[in-house]
mmCIF file of C-alpha atoms in Angstrom:
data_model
loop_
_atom_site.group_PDB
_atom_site.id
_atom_site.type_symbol
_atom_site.label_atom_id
_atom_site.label_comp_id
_atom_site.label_asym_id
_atom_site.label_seq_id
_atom_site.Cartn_x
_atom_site.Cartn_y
_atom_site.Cartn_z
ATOM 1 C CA UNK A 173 0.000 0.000 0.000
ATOM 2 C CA UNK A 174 1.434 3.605 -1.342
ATOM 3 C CA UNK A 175 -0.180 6.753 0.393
ATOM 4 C CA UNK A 176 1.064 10.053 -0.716
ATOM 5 C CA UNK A 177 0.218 13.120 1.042
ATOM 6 C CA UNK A 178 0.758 16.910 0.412
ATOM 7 C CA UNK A 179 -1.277 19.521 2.177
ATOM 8 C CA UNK A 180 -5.074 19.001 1.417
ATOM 9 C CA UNK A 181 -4.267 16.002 -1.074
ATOM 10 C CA UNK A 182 -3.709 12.603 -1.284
ATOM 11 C CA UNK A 183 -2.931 9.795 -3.428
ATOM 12 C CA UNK A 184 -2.920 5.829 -2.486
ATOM 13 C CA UNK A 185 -2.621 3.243 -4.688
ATOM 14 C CA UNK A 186 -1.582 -0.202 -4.726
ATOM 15 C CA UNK A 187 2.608 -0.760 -3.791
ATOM 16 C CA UNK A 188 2.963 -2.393 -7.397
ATOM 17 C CA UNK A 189 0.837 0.343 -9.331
ATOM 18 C CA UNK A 190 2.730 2.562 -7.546
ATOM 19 C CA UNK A 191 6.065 0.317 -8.346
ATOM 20 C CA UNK A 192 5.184 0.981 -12.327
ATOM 21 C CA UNK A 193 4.380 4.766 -12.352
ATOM 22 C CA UNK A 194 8.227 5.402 -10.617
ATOM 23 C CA UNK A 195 9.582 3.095 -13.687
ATOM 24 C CA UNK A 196 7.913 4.806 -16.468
ATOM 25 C CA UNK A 197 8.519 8.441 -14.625
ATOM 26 C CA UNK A 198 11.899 7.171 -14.828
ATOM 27 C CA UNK A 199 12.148 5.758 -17.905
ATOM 28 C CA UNK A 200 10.458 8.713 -19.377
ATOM 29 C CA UNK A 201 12.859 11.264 -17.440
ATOM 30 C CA UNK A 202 15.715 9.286 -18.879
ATOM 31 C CA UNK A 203 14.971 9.817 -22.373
ATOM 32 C CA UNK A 204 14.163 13.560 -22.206
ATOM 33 C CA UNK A 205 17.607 13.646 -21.075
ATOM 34 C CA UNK A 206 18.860 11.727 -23.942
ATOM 35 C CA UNK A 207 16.403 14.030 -26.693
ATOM 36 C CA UNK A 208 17.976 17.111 -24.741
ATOM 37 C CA UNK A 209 21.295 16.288 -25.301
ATOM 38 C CA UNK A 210 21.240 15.068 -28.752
ATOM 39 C CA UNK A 211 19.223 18.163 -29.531
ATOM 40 C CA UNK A 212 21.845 19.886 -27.824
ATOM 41 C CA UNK A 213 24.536 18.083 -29.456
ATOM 42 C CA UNK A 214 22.899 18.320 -33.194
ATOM 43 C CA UNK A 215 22.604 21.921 -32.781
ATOM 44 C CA UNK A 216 26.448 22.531 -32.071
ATOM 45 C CA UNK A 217 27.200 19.770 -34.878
ATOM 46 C CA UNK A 218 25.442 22.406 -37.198
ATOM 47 C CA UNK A 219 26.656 25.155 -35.958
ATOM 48 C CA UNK A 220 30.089 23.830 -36.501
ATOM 49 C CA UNK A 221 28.863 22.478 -39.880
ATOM 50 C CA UNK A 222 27.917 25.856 -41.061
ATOM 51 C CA UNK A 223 31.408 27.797 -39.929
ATOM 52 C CA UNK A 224 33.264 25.317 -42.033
ATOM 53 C CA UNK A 225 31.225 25.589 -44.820
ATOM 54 C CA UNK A 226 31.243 29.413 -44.804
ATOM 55 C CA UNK A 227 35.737 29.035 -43.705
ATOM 56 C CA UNK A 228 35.528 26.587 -46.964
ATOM 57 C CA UNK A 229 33.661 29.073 -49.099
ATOM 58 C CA UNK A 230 35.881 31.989 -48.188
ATOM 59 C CA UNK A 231 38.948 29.598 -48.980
ATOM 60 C CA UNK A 232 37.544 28.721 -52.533
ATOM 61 C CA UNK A 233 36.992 32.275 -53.087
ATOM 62 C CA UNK A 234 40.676 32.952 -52.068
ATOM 63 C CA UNK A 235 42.074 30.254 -54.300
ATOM 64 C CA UNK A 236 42.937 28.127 -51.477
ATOM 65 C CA UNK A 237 41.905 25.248 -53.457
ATOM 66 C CA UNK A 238 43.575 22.434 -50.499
ATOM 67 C CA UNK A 239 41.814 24.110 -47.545
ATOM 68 C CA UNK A 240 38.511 24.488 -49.350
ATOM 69 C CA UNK A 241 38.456 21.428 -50.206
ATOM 70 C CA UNK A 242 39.004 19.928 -47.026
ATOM 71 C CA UNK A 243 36.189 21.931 -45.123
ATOM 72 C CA UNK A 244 33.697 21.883 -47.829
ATOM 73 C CA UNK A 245 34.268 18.267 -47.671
ATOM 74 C CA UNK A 246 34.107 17.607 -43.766
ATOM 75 C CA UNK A 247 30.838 19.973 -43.573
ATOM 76 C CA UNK A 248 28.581 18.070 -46.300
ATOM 77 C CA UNK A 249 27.526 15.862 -43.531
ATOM 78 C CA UNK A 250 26.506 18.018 -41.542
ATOM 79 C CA UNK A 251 24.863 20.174 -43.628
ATOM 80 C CA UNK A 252 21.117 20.278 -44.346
ATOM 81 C CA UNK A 253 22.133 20.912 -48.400
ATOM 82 C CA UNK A 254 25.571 19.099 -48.507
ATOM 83 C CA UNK A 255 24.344 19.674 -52.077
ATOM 84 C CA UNK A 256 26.020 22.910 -52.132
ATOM 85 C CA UNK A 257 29.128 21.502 -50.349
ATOM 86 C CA UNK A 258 30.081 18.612 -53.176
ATOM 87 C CA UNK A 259 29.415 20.850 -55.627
ATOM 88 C CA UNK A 260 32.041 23.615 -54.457
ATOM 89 C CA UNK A 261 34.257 20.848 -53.299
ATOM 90 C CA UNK A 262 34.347 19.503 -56.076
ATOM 91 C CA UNK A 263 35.344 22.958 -58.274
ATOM 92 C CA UNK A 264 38.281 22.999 -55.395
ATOM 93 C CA UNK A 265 39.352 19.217 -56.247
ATOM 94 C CA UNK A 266 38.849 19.820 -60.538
ATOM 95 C CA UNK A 267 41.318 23.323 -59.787
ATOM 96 C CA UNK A 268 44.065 20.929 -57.952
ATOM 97 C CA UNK A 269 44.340 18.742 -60.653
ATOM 98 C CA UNK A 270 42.392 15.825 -58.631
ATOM 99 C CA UNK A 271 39.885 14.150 -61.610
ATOM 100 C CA UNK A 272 39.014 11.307 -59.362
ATOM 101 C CA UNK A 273 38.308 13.204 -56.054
ATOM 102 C CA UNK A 274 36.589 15.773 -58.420
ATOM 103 C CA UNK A 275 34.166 13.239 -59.849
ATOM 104 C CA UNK A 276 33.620 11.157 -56.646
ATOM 105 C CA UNK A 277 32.153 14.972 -55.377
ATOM 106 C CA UNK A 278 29.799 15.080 -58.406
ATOM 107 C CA UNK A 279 28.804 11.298 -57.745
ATOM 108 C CA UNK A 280 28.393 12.660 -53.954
ATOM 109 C CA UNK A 281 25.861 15.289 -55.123
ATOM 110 C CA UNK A 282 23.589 13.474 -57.090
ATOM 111 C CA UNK A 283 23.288 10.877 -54.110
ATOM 112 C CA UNK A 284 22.637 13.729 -51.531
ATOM 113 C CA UNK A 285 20.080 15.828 -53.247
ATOM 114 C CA UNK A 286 16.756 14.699 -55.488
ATOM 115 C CA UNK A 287 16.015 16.540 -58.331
ATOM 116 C CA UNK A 288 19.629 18.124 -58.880
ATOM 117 C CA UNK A 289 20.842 16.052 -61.940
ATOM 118 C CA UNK A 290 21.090 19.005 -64.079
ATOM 119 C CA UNK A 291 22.646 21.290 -61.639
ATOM 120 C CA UNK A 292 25.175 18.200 -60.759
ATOM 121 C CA UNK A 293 25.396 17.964 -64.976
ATOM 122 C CA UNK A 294 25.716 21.475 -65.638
ATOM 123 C CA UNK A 295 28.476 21.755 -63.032
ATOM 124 C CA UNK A 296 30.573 18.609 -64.773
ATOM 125 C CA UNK A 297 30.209 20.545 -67.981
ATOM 126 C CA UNK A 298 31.822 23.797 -66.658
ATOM 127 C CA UNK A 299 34.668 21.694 -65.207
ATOM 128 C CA UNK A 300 35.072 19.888 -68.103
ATOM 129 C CA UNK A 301 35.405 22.708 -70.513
ATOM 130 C CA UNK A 302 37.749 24.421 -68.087
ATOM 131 C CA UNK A 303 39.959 21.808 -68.845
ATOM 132 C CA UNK A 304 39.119 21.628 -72.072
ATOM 133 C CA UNK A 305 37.910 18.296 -72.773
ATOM 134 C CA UNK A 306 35.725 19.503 -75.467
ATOM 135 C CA UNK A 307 34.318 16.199 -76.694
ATOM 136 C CA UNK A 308 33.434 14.954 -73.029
ATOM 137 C CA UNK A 309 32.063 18.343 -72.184
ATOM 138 C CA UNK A 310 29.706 17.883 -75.430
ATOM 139 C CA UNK A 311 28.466 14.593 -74.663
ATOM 140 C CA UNK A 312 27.207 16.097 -70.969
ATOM 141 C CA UNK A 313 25.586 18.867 -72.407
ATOM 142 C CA UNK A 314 23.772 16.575 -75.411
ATOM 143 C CA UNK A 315 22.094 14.798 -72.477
ATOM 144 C CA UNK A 316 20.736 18.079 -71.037
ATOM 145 C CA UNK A 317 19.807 19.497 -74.336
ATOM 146 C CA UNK A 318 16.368 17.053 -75.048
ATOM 147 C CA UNK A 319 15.116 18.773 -72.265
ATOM 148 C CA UNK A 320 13.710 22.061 -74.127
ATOM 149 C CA UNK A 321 11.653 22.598 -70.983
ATOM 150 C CA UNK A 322 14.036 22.642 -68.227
ATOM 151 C CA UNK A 323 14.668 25.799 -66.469
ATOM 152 C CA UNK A 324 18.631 25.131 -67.868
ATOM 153 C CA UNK A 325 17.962 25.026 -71.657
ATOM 154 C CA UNK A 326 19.453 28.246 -72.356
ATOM 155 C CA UNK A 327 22.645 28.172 -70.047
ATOM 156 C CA UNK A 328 22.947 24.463 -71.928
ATOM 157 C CA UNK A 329 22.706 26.140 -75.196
ATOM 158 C CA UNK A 330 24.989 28.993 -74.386
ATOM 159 C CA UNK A 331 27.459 26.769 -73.576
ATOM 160 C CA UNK A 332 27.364 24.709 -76.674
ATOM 161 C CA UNK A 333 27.549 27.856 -78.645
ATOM 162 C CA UNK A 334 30.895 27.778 -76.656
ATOM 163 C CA UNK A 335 32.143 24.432 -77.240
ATOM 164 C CA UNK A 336 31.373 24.013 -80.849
ATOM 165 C CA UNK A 337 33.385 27.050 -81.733
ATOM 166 C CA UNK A 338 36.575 25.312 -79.509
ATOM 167 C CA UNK A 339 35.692 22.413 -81.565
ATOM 168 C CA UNK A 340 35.344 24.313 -84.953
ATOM 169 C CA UNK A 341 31.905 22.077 -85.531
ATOM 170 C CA UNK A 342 30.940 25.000 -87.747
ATOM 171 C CA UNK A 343 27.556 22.945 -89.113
ATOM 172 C CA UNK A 344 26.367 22.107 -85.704
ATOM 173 C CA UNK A 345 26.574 25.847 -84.552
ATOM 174 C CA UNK A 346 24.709 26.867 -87.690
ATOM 175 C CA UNK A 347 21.997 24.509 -86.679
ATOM 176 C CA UNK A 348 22.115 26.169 -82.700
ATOM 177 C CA UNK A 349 22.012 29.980 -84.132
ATOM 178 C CA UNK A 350 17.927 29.337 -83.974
ATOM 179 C CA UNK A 351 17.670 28.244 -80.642
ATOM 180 C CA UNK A 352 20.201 30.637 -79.367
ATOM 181 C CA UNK A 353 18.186 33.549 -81.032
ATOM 182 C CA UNK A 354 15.158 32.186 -79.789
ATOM 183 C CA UNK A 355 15.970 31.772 -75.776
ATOM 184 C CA UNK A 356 18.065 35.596 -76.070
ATOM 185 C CA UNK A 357 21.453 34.005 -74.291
ATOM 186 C CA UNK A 358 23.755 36.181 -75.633
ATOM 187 C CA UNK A 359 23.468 39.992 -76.735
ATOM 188 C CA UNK A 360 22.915 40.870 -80.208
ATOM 189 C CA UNK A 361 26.589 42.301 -80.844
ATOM 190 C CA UNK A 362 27.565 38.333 -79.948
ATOM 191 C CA UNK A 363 24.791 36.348 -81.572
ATOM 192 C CA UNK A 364 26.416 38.614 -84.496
ATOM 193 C CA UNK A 365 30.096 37.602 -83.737
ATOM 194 C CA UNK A 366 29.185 33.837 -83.658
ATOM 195 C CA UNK A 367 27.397 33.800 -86.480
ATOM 196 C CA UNK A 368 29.808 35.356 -88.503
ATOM 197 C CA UNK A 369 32.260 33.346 -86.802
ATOM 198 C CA UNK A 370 30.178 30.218 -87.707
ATOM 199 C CA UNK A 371 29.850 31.136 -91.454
ATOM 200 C CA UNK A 372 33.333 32.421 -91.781
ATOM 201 C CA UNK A 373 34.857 29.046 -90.487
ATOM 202 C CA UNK A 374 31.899 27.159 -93.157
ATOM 203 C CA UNK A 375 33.849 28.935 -96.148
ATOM 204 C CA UNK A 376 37.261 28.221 -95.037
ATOM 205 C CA UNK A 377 36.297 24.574 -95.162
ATOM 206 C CA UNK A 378 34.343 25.183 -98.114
ATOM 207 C CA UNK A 379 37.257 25.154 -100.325
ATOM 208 C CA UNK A 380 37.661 21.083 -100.487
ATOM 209 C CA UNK A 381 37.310 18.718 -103.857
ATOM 210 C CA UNK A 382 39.391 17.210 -106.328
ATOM 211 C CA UNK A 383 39.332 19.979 -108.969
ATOM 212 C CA UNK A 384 38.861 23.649 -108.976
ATOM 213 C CA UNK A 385 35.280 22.991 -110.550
ATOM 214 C CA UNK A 386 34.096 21.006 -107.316
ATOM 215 C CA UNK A 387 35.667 23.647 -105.164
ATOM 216 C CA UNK A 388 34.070 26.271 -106.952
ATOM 217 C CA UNK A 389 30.838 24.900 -105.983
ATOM 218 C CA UNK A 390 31.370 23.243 -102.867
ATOM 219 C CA UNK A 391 32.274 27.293 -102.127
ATOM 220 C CA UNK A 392 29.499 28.695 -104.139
ATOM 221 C CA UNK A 393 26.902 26.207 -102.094
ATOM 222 C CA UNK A 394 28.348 27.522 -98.731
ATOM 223 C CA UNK A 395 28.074 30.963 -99.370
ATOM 224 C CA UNK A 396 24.132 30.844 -100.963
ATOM 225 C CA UNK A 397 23.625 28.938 -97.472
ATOM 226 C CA UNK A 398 24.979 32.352 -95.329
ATOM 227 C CA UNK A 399 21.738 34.882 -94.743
ATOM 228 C CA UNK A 400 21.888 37.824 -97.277
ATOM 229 C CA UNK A 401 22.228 40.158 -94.925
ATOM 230 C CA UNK A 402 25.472 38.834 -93.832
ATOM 231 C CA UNK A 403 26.456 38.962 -97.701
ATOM 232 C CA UNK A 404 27.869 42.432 -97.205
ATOM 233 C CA UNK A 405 30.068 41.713 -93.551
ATOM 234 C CA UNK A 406 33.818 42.224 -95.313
ATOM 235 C CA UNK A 407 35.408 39.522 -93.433
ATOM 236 C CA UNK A 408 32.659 37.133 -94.957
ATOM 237 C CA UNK A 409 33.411 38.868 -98.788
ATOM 238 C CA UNK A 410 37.367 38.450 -98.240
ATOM 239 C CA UNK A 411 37.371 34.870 -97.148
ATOM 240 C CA UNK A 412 34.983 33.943 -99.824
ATOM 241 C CA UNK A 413 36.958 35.894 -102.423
ATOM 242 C CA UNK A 414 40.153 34.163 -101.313
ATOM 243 C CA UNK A 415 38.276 30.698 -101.641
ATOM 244 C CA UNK A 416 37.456 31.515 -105.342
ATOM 245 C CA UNK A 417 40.757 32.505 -105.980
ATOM 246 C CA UNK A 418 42.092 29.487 -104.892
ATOM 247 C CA UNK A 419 39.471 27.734 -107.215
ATOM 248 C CA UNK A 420 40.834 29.532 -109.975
ATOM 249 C CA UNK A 421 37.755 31.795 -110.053
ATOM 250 C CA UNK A 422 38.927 35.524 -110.416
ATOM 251 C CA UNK A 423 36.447 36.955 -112.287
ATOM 252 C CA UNK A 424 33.624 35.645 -109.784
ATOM 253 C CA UNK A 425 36.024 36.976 -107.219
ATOM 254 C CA UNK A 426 37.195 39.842 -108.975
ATOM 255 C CA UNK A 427 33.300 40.986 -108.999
ATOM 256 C CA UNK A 428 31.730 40.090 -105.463
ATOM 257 C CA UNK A 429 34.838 42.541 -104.455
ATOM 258 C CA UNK A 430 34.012 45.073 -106.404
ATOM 259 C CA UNK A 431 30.181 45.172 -105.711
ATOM 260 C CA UNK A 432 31.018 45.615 -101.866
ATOM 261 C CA UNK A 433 33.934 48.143 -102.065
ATOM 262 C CA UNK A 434 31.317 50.530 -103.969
ATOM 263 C CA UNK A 435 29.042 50.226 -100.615
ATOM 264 C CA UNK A 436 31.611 49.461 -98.091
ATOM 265 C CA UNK A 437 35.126 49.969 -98.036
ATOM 266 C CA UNK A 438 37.603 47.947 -96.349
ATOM 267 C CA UNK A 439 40.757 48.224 -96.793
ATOM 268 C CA UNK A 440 41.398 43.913 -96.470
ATOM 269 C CA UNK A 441 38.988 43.733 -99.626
ATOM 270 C CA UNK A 442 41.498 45.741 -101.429
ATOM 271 C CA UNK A 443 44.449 44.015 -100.654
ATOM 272 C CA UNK A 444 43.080 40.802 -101.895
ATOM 273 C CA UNK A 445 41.712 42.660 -105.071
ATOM 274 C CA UNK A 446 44.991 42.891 -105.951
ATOM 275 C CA UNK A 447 45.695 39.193 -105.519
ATOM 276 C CA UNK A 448 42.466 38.413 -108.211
ATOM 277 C CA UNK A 449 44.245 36.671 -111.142
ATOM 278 C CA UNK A 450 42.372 35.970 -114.507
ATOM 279 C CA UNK A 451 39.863 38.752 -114.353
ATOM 280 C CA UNK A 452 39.716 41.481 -116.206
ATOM 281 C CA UNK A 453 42.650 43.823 -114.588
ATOM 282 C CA UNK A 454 42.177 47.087 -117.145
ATOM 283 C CA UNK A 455 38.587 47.082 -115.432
ATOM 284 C CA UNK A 456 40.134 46.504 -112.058
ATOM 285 C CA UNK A 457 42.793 49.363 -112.454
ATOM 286 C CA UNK A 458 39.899 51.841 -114.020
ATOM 287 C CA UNK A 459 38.040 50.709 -111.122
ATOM 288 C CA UNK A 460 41.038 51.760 -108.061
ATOM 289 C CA UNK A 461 42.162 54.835 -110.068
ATOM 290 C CA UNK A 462 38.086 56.313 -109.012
ATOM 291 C CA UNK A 463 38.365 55.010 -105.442
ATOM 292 C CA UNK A 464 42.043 56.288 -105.500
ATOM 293 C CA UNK A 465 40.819 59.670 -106.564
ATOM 294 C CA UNK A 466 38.690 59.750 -103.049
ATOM 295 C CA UNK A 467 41.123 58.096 -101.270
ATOM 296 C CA UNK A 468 44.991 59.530 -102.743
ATOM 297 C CA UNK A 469 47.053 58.126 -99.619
ATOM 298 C CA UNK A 470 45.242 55.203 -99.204
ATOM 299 C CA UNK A 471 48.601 52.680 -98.588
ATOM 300 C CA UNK A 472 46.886 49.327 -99.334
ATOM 301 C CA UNK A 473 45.135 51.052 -102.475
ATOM 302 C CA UNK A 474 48.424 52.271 -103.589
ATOM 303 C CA UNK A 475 49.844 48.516 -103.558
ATOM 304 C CA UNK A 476 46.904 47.110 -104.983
ATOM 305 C CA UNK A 477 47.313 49.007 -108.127
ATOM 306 C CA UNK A 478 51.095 48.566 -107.856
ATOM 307 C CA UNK A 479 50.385 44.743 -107.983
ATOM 308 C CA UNK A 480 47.811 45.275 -110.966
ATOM 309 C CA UNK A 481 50.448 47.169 -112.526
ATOM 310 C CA UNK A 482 52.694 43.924 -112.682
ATOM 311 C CA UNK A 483 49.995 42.319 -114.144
ATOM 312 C CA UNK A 484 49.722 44.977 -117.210
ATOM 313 C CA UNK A 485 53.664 44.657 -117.205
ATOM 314 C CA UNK A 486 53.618 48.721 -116.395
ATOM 315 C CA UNK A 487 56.687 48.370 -114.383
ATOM 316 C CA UNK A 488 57.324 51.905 -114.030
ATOM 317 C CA UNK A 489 53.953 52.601 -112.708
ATOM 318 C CA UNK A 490 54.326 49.757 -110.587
ATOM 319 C CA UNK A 491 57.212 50.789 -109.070
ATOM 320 C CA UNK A 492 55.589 54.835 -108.459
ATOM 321 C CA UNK A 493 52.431 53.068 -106.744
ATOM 322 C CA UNK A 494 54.484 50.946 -104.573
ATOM 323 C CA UNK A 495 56.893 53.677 -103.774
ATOM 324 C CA UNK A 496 53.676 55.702 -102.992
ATOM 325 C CA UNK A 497 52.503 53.207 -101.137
ATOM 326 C CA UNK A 498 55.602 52.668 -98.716
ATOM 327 C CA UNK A 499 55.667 56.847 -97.932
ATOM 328 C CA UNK A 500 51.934 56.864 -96.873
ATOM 329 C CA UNK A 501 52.859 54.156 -94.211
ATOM 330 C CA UNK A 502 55.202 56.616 -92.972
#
């Protein structure tokens, strides 16, 4: 028999129902101790998770590559988004030199976090095109590219803008230029650069085939393929002028310079107009002794019409323009 007493009140019960409720006061007394301190404990395992990631972060961003590394590292497990602590250890490992430790990261990330294969994949791309493994860096970002939807399309094809041109996959950037003027990731003045970039590289390859007569139209193809309005961007004109000259082709070449340099002069045009052999070079000289009449100390004008001089066999003249041409240079 258990009485209890305590002022006014009271409380009896039987000795073993009273036996039971001091085991399970006990019991229960014990494990709020044990909640407390692993409470208790967890915090300060955060706490100390959080100062290494932030130590780690500010050692990445010093180039401390080792130290970041190491902290970034220790601090993924006890971080609610280790996510963000593979992913930065890993940029520390790929900057050492340390592929495997680098990749293991990555491998890390994707286990930690549901839902982050493209971030994981867009992070291996960067790393792999900063260290320039072009073809491995294309394969990752194929895989993210049949995803049109995914909030990374346009970073994805930004970046393949960017590895094509390392690549010199002129055809396959030709085919991006829609989608990269569709989802706007570049500015116009670069959208501009890579095309031209894109159909400047097309022509240089252009120029393939076993006689001039297949290179004349493997080049002539290429060039009706380029927009029109990129028809009158001089680097475009030059290369392609160069490529028919090459074929054997001056007149052709001889006249898409001269329709330009009426419009637009550039001073590169010129100095391959002088190069044109076969066309007609009385028409060509008639043709710089106008522009030279606009233009009198022009120095790559002057040698132009020095060269066509040669051609006429005018050596005297040819001599005055090139003499001409070497004081304007002064």
């Amino acid at each position: 028999y258990v009485l209890l007493a305590h002022g006014k009140h009271t409380f009896e019960t039987s000795l073993l129902v009273g036996i039971l409720v001091v085991v399970v006061l006990a019991v229960l007394l014990y494990w709020l101790v044990v909640i407390v301190r692993r409470l208790t404990s967890l915090s300060l395992f955060r706490s100390s998770s959080n100062k290494l990631t932030t130590d780690g972060l500010i050692a990445l961003a010093q180039g401390d590559w080792a130290n970041a590394e190491k902290r970034l590292a220790k601090a993924a497990r006890g971080n609610d988004v280790p996510l963000i602590n593979y992913l930065t250890a890993a940029q520390a490992a790929h900057e050492q030199g340390k592929d495997d430790a680098r990749d293991q990261y990555l491998r890390s990330a994707h286990e930690s976090t549901k839902g982050a294969d493209a971030a994981v994949s867009l992070t291996k791309a960067r790393l792999q095109y900063q260290s320039g493994h072009w073809e491995e860096c294309l394969a990752t970002l194929m895989k993210l590219s049949r995803d049109a939807k995914s909030p990374s399309y346009p970073y994805v094809i930004k970046m393949l803008s960017k590895v094509y041109v390392e690549l010199e996959d002129w055809e396959s950037l030709r085919e991006l230029l829609p989608a990269m003027k569709k989802q706007k990731v570049v500015s116009e003045d670069e959208f501009s650069r890579l095309a031209r970039l894109c159909y400047e590289g097309k022509l240089k390859r252009a120029v393939r085939g076993e006689s001039n007569q297949d290179k004349r139209k493997n080049l002539k193809d290429a060039w009706h393929q380029i927009p029109k309005k990129f028809h009158t961007e001089p680097s475009l004109v030059r290369i392609y002028a160069e490529g028919l000259i090459a074929a054997d082709a001056g007149a052709d070449a001889e006249r898409v310079i001269t329709d330009l340099l009426r419009k637009n002069w550039d001073d590169g045009l010129v100095q391959v107009y002088g190069q044109v052999m076969g066309g007609d070079v009385e028409k060509q000289m008639l043709w710089c002794e106008n522009w030279l009449k606009e233009r009198p100390n022009n120095p790559m004008l002057l040698l132009t019409m020095g060269r066509l001089s040669l051609q006429l066999k005018s050596w005297d003249k040819a001599r005055s323009y090139f003499e001409a041409s070497l004081r304007s240079r002064k």
